[in-house]
Short mmCIF file of C-alpha atoms in Angstrom, two decimals:
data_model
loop_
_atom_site.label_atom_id
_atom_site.label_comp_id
_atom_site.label_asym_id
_atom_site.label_seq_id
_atom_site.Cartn_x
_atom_site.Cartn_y
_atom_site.Cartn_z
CA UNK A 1324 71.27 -18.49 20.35
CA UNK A 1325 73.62 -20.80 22.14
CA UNK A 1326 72.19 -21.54 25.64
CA UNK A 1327 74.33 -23.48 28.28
CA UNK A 1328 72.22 -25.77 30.14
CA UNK A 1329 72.70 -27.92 33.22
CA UNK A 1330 70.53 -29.65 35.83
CA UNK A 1331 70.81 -31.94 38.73
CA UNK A 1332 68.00 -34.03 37.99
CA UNK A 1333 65.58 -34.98 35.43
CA UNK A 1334 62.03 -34.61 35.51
CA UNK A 1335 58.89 -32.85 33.49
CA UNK A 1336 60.17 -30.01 33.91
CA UNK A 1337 63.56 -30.03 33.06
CA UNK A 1338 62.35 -31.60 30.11
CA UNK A 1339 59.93 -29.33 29.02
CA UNK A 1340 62.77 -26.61 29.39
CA UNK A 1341 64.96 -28.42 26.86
CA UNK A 1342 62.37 -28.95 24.87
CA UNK A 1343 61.28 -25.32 23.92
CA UNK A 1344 65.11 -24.72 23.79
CA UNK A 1345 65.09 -27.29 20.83
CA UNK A 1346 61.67 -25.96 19.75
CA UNK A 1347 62.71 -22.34 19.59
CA UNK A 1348 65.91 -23.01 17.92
CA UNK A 1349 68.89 -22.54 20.36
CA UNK A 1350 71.70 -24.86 20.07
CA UNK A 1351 72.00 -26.17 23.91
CA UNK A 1352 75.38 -26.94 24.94
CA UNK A 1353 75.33 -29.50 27.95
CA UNK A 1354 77.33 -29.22 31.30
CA UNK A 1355 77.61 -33.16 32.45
CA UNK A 1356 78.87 -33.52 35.94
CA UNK A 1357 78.05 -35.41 38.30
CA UNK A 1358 78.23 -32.66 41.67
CA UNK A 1359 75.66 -29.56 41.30
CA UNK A 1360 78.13 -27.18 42.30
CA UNK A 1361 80.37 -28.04 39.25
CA UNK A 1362 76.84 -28.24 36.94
CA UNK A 1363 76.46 -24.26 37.89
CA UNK A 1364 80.45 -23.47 37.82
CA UNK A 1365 80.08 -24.94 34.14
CA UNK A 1366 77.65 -23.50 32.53
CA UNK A 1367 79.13 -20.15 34.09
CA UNK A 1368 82.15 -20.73 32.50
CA UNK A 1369 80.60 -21.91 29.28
CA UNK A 1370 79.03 -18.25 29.25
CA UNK A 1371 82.14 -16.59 30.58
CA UNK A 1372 84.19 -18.07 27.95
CA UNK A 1373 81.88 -17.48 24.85
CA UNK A 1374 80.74 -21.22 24.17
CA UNK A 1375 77.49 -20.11 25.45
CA UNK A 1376 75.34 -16.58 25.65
CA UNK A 1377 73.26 -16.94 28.38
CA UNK A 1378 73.14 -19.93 30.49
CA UNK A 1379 70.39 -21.65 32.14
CA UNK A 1380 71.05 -23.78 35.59
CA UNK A 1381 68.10 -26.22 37.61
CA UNK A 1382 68.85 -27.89 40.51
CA UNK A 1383 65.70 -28.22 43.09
CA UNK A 1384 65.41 -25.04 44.58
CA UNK A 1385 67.46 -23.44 42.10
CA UNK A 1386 69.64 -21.67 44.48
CA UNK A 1387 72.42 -23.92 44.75
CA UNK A 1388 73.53 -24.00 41.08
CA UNK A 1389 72.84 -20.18 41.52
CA UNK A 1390 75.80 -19.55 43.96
CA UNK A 1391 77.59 -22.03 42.20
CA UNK A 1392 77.80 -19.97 38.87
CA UNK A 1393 78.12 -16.69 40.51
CA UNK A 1394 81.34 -18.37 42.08
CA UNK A 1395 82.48 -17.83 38.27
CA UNK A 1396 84.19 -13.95 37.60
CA UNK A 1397 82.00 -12.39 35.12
CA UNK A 1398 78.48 -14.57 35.96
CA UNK A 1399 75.77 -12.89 36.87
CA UNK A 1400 73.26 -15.58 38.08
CA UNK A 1401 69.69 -15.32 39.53
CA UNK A 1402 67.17 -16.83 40.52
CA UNK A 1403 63.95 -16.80 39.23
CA UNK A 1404 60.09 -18.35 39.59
CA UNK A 1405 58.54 -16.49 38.17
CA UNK A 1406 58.18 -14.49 34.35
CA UNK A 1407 58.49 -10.66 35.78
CA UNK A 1408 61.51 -11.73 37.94
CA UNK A 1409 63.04 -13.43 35.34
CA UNK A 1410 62.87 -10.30 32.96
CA UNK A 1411 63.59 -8.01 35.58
CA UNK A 1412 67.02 -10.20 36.12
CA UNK A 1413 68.12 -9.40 32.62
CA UNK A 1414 67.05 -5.60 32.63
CA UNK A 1415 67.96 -4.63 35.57
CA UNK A 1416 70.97 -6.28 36.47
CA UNK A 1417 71.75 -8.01 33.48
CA UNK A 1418 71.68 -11.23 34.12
CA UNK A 1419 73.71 -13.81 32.04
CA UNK A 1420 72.74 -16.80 33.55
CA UNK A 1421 68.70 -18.11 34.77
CA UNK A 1422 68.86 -20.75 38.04
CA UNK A 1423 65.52 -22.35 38.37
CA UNK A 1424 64.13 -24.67 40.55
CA UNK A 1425 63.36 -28.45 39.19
CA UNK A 1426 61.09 -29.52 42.12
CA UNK A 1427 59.41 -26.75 42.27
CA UNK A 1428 58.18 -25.11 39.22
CA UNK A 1429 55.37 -26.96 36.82
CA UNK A 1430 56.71 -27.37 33.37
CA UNK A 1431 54.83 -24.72 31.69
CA UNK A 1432 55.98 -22.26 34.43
CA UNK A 1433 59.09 -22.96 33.89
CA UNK A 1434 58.86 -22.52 30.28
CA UNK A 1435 57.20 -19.37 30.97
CA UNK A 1436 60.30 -18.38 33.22
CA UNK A 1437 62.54 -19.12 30.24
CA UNK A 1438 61.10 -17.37 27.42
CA UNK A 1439 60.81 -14.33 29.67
CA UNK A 1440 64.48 -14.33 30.34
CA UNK A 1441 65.44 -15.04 26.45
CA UNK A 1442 63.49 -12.84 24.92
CA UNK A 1443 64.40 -9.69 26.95
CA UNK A 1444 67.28 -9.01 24.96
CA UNK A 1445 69.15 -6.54 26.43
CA UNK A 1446 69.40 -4.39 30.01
CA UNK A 1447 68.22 -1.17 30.99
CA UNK A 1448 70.35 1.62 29.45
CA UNK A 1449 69.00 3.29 32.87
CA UNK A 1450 70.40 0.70 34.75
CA UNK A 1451 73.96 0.93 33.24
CA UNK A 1452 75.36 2.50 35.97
CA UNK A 1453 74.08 -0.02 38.52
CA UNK A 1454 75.20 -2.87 36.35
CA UNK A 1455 78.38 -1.52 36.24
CA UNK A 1456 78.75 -1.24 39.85
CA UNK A 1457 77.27 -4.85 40.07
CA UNK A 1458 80.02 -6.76 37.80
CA UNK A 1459 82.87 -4.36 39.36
CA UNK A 1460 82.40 -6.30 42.71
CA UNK A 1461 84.19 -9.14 40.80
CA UNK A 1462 87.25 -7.56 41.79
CA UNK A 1463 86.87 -7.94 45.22
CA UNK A 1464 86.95 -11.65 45.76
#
């Protein structure tokens, strides 16, 4: 899977992110700027525009690069800190892109966080109705 990754800063943690990206295979495409709210609008667009499928965004609380990306039509960014809220992001609402924080998640959390969010493949056919409601409010920026 192609992942679009971005981060503000670099630590353990981001680190141990991109590494189980590498490890599991996904070809990472990197969003280099230099302001966090253009590393979040990036990888948004990255996923928007098909050079990515799912993005992944971690900045130090996580929240930040969050709004930035939902700034982008189409993104659907959340935070997460957590495995059970980062599945619950993709199968509830669908979630395209995962914002974590860098300063305050230990690596293997954060790994955790990931792999929760990748591997729950698809949302909620329940939830379609929801989701739909959620990416119509696009058209009222």
């Amino acid at each position: 899977m192609r992942i679009a990754f971005a981060a503000d800063d670099r630590n353990a943690t981001t680190d141990a992110v991109l590494a189980h990206l590498a490890d599991a295979g996904h070809d990472v495409v990197r969003i280099d700027a230099l302001p966090w709210p253009e590393l979040g609008a990036g990888v948004g667009r990255a996923v928007v525009e098909g050079r990515a499928e799912l993005g992944v965004v971690m900045c130090w609380t996580g929240t930040g690069t969050a709004i930035a990306a939902n700034k982008v039509p189409g993104v659907l960014a959340a935070v997460a800190w957590d495995p059970w809220v980062a599945r619950g992001a993709r199968l509830w609402n669908d979630a395209n892109v995962l914002a974590m924080s860098l300063k305050r998640l230990a690596p293997d959390v954060a790994v955790e966080v990931l792999r929760a969010f990748l591997e729950t493949p698809a949302a909620d056919p329940d939830e379609a109705e929801n989701i739909a409601l959620l990416k119509g409010l696009d058209e009222y920026h």
